[in-house]
PDB file of C-alpha atoms in Angstrom:
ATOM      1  CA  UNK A   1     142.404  47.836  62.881  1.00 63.00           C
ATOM      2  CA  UNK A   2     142.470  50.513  59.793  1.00 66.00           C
ATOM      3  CA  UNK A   3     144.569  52.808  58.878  1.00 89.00           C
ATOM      4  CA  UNK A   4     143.969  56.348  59.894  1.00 94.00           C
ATOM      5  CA  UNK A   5     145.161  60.007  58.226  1.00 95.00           C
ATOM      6  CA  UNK A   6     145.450  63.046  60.052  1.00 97.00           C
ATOM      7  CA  UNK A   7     146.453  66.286  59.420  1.00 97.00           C
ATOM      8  CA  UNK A   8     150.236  66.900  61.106  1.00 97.00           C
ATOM      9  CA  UNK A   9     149.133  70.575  62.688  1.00 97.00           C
ATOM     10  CA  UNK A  10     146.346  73.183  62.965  1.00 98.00           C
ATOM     11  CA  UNK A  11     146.087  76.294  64.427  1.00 97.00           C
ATOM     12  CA  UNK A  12     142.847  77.493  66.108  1.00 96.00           C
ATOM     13  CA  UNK A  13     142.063  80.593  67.800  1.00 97.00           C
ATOM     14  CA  UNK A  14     141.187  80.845  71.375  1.00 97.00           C
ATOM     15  CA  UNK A  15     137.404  81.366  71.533  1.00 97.00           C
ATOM     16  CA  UNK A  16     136.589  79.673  68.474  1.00 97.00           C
ATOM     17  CA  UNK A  17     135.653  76.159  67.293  1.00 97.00           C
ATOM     18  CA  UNK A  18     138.319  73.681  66.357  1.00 98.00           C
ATOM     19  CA  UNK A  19     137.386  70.928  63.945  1.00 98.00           C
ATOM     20  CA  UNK A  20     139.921  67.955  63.748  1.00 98.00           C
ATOM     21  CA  UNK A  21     139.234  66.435  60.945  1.00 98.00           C
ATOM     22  CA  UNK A  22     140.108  62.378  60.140  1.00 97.00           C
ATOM     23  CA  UNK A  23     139.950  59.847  57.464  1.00 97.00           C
ATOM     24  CA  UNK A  24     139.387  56.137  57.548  1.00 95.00           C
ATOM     25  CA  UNK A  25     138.566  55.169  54.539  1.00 94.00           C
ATOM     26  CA  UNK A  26     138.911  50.660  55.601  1.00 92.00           C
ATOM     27  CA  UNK A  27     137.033  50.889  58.207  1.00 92.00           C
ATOM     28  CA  UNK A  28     135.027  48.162  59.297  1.00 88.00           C
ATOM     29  CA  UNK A  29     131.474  47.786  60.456  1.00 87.00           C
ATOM     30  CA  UNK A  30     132.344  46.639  64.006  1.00 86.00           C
ATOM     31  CA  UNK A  31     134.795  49.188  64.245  1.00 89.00           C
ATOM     32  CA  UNK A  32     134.753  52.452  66.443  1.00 91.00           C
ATOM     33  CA  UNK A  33     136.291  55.904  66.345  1.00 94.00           C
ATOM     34  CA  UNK A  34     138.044  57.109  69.274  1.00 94.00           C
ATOM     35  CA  UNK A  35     139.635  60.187  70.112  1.00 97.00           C
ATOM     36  CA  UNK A  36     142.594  60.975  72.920  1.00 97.00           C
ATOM     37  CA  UNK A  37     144.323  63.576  73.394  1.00 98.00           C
ATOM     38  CA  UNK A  38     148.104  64.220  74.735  1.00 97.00           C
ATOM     39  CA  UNK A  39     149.171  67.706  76.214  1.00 95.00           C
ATOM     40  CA  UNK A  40     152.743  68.241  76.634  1.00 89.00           C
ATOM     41  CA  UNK A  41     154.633  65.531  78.814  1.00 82.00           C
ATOM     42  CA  UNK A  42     150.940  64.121  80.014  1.00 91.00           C
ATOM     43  CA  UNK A  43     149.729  60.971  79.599  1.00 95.00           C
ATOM     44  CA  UNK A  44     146.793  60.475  76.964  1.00 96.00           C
ATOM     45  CA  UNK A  45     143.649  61.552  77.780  1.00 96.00           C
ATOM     46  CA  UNK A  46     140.026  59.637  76.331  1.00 94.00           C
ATOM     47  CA  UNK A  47     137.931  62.568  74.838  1.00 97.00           C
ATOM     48  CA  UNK A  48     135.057  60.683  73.154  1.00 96.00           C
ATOM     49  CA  UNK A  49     134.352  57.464  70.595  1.00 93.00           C
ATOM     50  CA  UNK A  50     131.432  56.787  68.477  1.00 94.00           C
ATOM     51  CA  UNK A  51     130.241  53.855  66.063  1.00 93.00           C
ATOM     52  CA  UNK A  52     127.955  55.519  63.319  1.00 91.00           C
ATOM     53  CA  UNK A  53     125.756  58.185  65.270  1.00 86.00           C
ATOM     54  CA  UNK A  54     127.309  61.852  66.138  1.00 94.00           C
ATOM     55  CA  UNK A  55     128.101  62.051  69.730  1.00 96.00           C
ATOM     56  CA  UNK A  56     128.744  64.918  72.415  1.00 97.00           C
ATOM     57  CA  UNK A  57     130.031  64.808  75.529  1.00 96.00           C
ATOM     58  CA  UNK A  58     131.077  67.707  77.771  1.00 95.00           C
ATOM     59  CA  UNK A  59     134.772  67.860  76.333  1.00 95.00           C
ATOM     60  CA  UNK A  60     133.968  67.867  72.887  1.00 97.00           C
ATOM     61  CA  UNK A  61     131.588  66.265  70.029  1.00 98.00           C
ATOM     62  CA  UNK A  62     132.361  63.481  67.500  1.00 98.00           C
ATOM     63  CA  UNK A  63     130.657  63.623  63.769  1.00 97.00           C
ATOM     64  CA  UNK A  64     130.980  60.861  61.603  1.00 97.00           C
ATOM     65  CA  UNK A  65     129.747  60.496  58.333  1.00 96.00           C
ATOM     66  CA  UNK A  66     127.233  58.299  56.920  1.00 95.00           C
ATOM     67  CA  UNK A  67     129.550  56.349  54.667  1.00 95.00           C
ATOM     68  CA  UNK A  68     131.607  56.339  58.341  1.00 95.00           C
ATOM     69  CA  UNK A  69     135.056  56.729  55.877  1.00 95.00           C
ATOM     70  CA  UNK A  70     135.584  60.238  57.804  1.00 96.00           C
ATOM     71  CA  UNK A  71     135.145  62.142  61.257  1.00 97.00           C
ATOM     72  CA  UNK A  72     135.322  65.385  62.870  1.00 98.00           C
ATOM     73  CA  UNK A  73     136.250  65.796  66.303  1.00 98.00           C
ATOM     74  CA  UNK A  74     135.135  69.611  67.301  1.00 98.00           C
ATOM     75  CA  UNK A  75     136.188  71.463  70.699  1.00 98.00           C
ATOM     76  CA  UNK A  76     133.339  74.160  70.507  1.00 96.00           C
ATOM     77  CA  UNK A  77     135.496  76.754  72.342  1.00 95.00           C
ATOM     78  CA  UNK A  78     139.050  75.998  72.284  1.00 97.00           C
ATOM     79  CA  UNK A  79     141.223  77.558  74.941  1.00 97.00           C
ATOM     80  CA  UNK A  80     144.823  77.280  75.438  1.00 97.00           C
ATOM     81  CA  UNK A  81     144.788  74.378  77.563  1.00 96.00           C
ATOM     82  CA  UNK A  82     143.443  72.587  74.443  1.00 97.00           C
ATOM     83  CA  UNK A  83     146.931  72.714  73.034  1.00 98.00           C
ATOM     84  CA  UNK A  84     147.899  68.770  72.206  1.00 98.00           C
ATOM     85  CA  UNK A  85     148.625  66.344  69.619  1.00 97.00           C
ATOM     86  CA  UNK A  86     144.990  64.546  69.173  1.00 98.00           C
ATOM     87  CA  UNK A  87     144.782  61.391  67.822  1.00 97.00           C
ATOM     88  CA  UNK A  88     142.193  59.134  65.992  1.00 97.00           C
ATOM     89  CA  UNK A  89     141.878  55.775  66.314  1.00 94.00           C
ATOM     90  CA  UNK A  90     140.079  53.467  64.569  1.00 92.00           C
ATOM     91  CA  UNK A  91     139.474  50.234  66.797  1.00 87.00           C
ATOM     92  CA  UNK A  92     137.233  47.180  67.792  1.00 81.00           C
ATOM     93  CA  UNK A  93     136.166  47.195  71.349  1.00 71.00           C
ATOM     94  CA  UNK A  94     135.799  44.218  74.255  1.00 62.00           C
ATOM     95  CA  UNK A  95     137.505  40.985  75.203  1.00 58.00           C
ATOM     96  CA  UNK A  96     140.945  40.936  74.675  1.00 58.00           C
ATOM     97  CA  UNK A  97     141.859  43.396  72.164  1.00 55.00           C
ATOM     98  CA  UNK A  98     142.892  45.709  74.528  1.00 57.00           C
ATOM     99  CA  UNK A  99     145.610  47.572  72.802  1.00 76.00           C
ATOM    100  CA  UNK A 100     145.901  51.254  71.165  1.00 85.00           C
ATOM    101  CA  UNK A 101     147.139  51.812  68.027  1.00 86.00           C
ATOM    102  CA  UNK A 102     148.849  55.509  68.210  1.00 90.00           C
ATOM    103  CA  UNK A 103     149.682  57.221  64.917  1.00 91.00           C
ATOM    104  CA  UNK A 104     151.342  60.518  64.557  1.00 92.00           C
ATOM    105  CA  UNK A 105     148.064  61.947  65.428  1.00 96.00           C
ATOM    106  CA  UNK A 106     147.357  66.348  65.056  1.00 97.00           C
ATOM    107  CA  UNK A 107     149.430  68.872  66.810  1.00 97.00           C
ATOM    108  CA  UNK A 108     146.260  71.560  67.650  1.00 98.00           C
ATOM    109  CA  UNK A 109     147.703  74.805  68.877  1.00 98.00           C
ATOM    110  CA  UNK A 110     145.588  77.164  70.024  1.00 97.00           C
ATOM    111  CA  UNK A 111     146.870  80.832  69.639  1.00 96.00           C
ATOM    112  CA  UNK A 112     145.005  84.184  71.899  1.00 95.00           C
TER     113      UNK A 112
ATOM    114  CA  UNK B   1     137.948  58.581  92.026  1.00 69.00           C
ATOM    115  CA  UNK B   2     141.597  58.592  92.574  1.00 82.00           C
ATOM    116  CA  UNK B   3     143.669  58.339  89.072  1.00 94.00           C
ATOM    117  CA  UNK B   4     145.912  56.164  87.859  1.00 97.00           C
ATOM    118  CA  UNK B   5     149.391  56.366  89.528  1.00 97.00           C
ATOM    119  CA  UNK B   6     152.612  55.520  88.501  1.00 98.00           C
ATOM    120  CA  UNK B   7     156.064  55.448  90.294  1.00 97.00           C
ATOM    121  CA  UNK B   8     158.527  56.409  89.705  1.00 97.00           C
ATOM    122  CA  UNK B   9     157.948  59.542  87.614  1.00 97.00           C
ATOM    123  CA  UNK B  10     161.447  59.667  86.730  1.00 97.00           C
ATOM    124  CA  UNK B  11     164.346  57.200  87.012  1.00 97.00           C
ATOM    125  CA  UNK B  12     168.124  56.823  85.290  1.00 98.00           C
ATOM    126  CA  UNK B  13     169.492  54.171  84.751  1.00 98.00           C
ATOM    127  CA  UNK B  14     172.561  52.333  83.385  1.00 98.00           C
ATOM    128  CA  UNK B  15     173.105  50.024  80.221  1.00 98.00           C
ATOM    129  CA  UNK B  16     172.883  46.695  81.416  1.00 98.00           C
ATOM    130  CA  UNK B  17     170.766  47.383  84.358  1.00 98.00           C
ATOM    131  CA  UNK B  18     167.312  46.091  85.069  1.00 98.00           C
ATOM    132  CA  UNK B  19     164.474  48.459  86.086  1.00 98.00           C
ATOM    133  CA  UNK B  20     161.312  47.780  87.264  1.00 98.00           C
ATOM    134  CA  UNK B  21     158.307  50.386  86.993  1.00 98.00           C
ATOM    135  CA  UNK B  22     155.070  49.949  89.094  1.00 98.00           C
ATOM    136  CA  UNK B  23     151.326  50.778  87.769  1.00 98.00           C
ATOM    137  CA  UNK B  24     148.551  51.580  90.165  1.00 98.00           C
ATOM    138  CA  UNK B  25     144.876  51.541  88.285  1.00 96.00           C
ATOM    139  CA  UNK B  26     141.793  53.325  88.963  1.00 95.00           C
ATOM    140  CA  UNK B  27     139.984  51.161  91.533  1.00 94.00           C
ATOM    141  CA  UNK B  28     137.602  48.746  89.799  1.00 91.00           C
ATOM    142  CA  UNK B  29     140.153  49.077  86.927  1.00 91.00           C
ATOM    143  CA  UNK B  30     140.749  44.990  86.012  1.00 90.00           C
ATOM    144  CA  UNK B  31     142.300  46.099  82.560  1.00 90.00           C
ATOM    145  CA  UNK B  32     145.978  47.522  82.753  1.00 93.00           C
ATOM    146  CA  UNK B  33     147.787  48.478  79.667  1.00 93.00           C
ATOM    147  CA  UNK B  34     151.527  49.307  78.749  1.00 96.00           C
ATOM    148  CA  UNK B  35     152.829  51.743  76.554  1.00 96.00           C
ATOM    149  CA  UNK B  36     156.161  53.001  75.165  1.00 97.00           C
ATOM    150  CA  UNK B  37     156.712  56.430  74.188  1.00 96.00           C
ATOM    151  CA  UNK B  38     159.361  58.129  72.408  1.00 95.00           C
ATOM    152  CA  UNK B  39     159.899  60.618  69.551  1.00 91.00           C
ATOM    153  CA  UNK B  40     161.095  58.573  67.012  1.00 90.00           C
ATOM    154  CA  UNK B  41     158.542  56.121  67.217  1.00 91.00           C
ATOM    155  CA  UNK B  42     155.509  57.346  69.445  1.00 91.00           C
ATOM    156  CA  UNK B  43     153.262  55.614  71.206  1.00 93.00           C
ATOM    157  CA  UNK B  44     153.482  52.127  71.356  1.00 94.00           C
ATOM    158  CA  UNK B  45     151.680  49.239  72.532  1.00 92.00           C
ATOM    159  CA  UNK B  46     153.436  46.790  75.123  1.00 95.00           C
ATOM    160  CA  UNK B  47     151.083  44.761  76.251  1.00 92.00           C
ATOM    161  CA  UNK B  48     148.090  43.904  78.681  1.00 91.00           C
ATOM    162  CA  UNK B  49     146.716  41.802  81.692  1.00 92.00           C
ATOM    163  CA  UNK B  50     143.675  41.444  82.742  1.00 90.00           C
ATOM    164  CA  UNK B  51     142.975  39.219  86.094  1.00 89.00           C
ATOM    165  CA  UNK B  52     146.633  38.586  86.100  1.00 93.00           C
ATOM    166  CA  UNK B  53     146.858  36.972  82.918  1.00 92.00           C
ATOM    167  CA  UNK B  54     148.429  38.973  80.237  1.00 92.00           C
ATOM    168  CA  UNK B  55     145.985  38.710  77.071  1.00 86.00           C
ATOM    169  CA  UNK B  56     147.632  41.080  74.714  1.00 86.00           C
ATOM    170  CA  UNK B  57     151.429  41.486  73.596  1.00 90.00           C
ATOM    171  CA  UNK B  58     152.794  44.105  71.575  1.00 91.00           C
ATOM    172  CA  UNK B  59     156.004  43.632  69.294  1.00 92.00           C
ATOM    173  CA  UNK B  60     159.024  44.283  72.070  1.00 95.00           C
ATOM    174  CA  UNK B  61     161.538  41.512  73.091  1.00 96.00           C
ATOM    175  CA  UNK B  62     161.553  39.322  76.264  1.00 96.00           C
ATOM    176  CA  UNK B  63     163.265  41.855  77.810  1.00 97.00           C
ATOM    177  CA  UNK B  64     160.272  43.657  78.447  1.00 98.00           C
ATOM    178  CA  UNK B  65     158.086  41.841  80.952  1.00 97.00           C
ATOM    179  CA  UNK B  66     155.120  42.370  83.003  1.00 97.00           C
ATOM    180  CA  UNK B  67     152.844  41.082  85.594  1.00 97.00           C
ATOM    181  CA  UNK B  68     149.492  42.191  87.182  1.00 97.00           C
ATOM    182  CA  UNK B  69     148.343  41.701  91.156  1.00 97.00           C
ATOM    183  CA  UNK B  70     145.119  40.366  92.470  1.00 95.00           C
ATOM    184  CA  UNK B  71     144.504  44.073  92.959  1.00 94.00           C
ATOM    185  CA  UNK B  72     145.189  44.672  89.671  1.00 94.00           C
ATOM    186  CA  UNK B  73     147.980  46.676  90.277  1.00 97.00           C
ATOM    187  CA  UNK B  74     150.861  46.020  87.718  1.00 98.00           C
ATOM    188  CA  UNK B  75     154.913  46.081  87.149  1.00 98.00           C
ATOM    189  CA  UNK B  76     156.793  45.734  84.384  1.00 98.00           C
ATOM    190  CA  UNK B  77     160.044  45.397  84.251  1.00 98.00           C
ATOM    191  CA  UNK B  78     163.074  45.974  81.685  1.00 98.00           C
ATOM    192  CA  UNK B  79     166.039  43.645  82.056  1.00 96.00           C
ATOM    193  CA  UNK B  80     169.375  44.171  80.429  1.00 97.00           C
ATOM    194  CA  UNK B  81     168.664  48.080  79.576  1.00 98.00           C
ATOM    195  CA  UNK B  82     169.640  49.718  75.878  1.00 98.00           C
ATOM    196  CA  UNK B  83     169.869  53.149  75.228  1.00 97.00           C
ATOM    197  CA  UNK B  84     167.244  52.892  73.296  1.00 96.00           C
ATOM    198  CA  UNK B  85     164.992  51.923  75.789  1.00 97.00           C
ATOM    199  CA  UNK B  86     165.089  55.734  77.272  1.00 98.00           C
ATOM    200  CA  UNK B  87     161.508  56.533  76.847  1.00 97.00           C
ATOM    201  CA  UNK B  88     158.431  57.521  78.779  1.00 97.00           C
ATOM    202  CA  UNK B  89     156.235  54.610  79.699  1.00 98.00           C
ATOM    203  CA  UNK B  90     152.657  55.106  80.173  1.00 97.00           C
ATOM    204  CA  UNK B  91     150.395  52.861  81.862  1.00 96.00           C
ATOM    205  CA  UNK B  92     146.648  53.047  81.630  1.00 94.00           C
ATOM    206  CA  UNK B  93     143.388  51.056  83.506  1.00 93.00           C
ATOM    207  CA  UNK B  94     140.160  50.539  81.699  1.00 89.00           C
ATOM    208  CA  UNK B  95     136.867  48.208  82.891  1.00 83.00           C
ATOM    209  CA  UNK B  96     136.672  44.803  81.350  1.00 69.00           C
ATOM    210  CA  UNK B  97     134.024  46.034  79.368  1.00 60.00           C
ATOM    211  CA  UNK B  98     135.333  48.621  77.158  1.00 57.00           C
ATOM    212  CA  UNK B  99     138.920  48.339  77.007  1.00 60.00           C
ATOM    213  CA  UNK B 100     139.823  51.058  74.696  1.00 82.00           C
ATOM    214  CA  UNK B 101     138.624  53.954  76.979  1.00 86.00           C
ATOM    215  CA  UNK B 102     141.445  53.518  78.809  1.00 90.00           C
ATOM    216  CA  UNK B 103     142.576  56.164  81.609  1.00 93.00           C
ATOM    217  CA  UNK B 104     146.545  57.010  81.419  1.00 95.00           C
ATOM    218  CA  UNK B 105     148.848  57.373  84.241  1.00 97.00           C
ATOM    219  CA  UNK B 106     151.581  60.555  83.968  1.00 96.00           C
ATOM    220  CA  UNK B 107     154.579  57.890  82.884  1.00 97.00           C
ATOM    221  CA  UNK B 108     157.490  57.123  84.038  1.00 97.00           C
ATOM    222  CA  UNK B 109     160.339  58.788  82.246  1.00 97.00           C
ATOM    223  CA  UNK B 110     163.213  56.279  81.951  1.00 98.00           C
ATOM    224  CA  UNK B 111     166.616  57.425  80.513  1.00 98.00           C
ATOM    225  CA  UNK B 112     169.463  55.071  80.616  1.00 98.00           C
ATOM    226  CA  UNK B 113     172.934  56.214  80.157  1.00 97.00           C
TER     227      UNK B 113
END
């Protein structure tokens, strides 16, 4: 799976829009981006994943770019229960490659 | 639905000991996953069964072990603990189809003494 690079921490004020970014430069063409999330002594938690379009869900949207080396997660109106390490992970799907591959992931905190 | 559930939440133990922690997945969850948490080295993978045949192993020793039901719920189990095995360990259930939206339990928060 490739490598991902996040920023350690961010700051984000309640109200406003918090864009995560992430780069992955190696990755392939039948790989996907993911994004969890992990509040404070919670298990992770799936926010979204997309292959090459943009995608939005109700938690948050994911923008990739065309060359797909780099992504943006954004929370459109973060609030202070959006305070969590996020992380980005770059990953084929199916079968039996089943596993996560965690990295240090970004520390969000969202401030009133 | 009903989430994933794990049990104990929180457990001590003693070097030497064994410990075994039980997984309970989303229902019509086949996938169940394993993961080791702790600050020094984050979140890592342990491994994964799927029908009750593990099809994924992470790099831990053969201390670590696992097993999944015909109901897909799952234990794994720790023999001959090491402090360093004090950790949280996370569990999580996906559908066979798209294993890497995967749905995590709250751990199990195991520190041996």
């Amino acid at each position: 799976d490739a490598k991902t690079t996040q920023p350690t921490s961010m700051d984000c004020a309640e109200g406003r829009a918090a864009n995560l970014p992430c780069n992955h430069s190696t990755i392939s063409g039948n790989e996907y981006v993911y994004w969890y999330r992990q509040i404070h002594s919670q298990g992770p938690q799936y926010i979204i994943h997309g292959l090459k379009n943009n995608e939005t869900n109700e938690m948050a949207s994911l923008i990739i770019t065309e060359d797909r080396k780099s992504s943006t997660l954004i929370l459109p109106h973060a609030t202070l229960r959006d305070t969590a390490v996020y992380y980005c992970i770059v990953t084929r799907t199916g079968g039996s490659q089943g596993n996560l591959i965690f990295g240090k992931g970004t520390k969000l905190s969202v401030k009133p | 639905k009903a989430g994933v559930t794990q049990t104990p939440r929180y457990l001590i133990k003693t070097r030497g000991q064994q410990v075994t922690l039980s997984c309970s997945p989303i229902s019509g969850h086949r996938s169940v996953s394993w993961y080791q948490q702790t600050p020094g080295q984050g979140l890592q993978f342990l491994f994964e069964y799927f029908s009750e045949t593990q099809r994924n192993k992470g790099n831990f020793p053969g201390r670590f072990s696992g097993r999944q039901f015909s109901n897909s719920r799952s234990e794994m189990n720790v023999s001959t603990l090491e402090l360093g095995d004090s950790a949280l360990y996370l569990c999580a259930s996906s559908t066979q189809g798209d294993s890497r939206e995967q749905y995590f339990g709250p751990g199990t928060r195991l520190t041996v003494t």
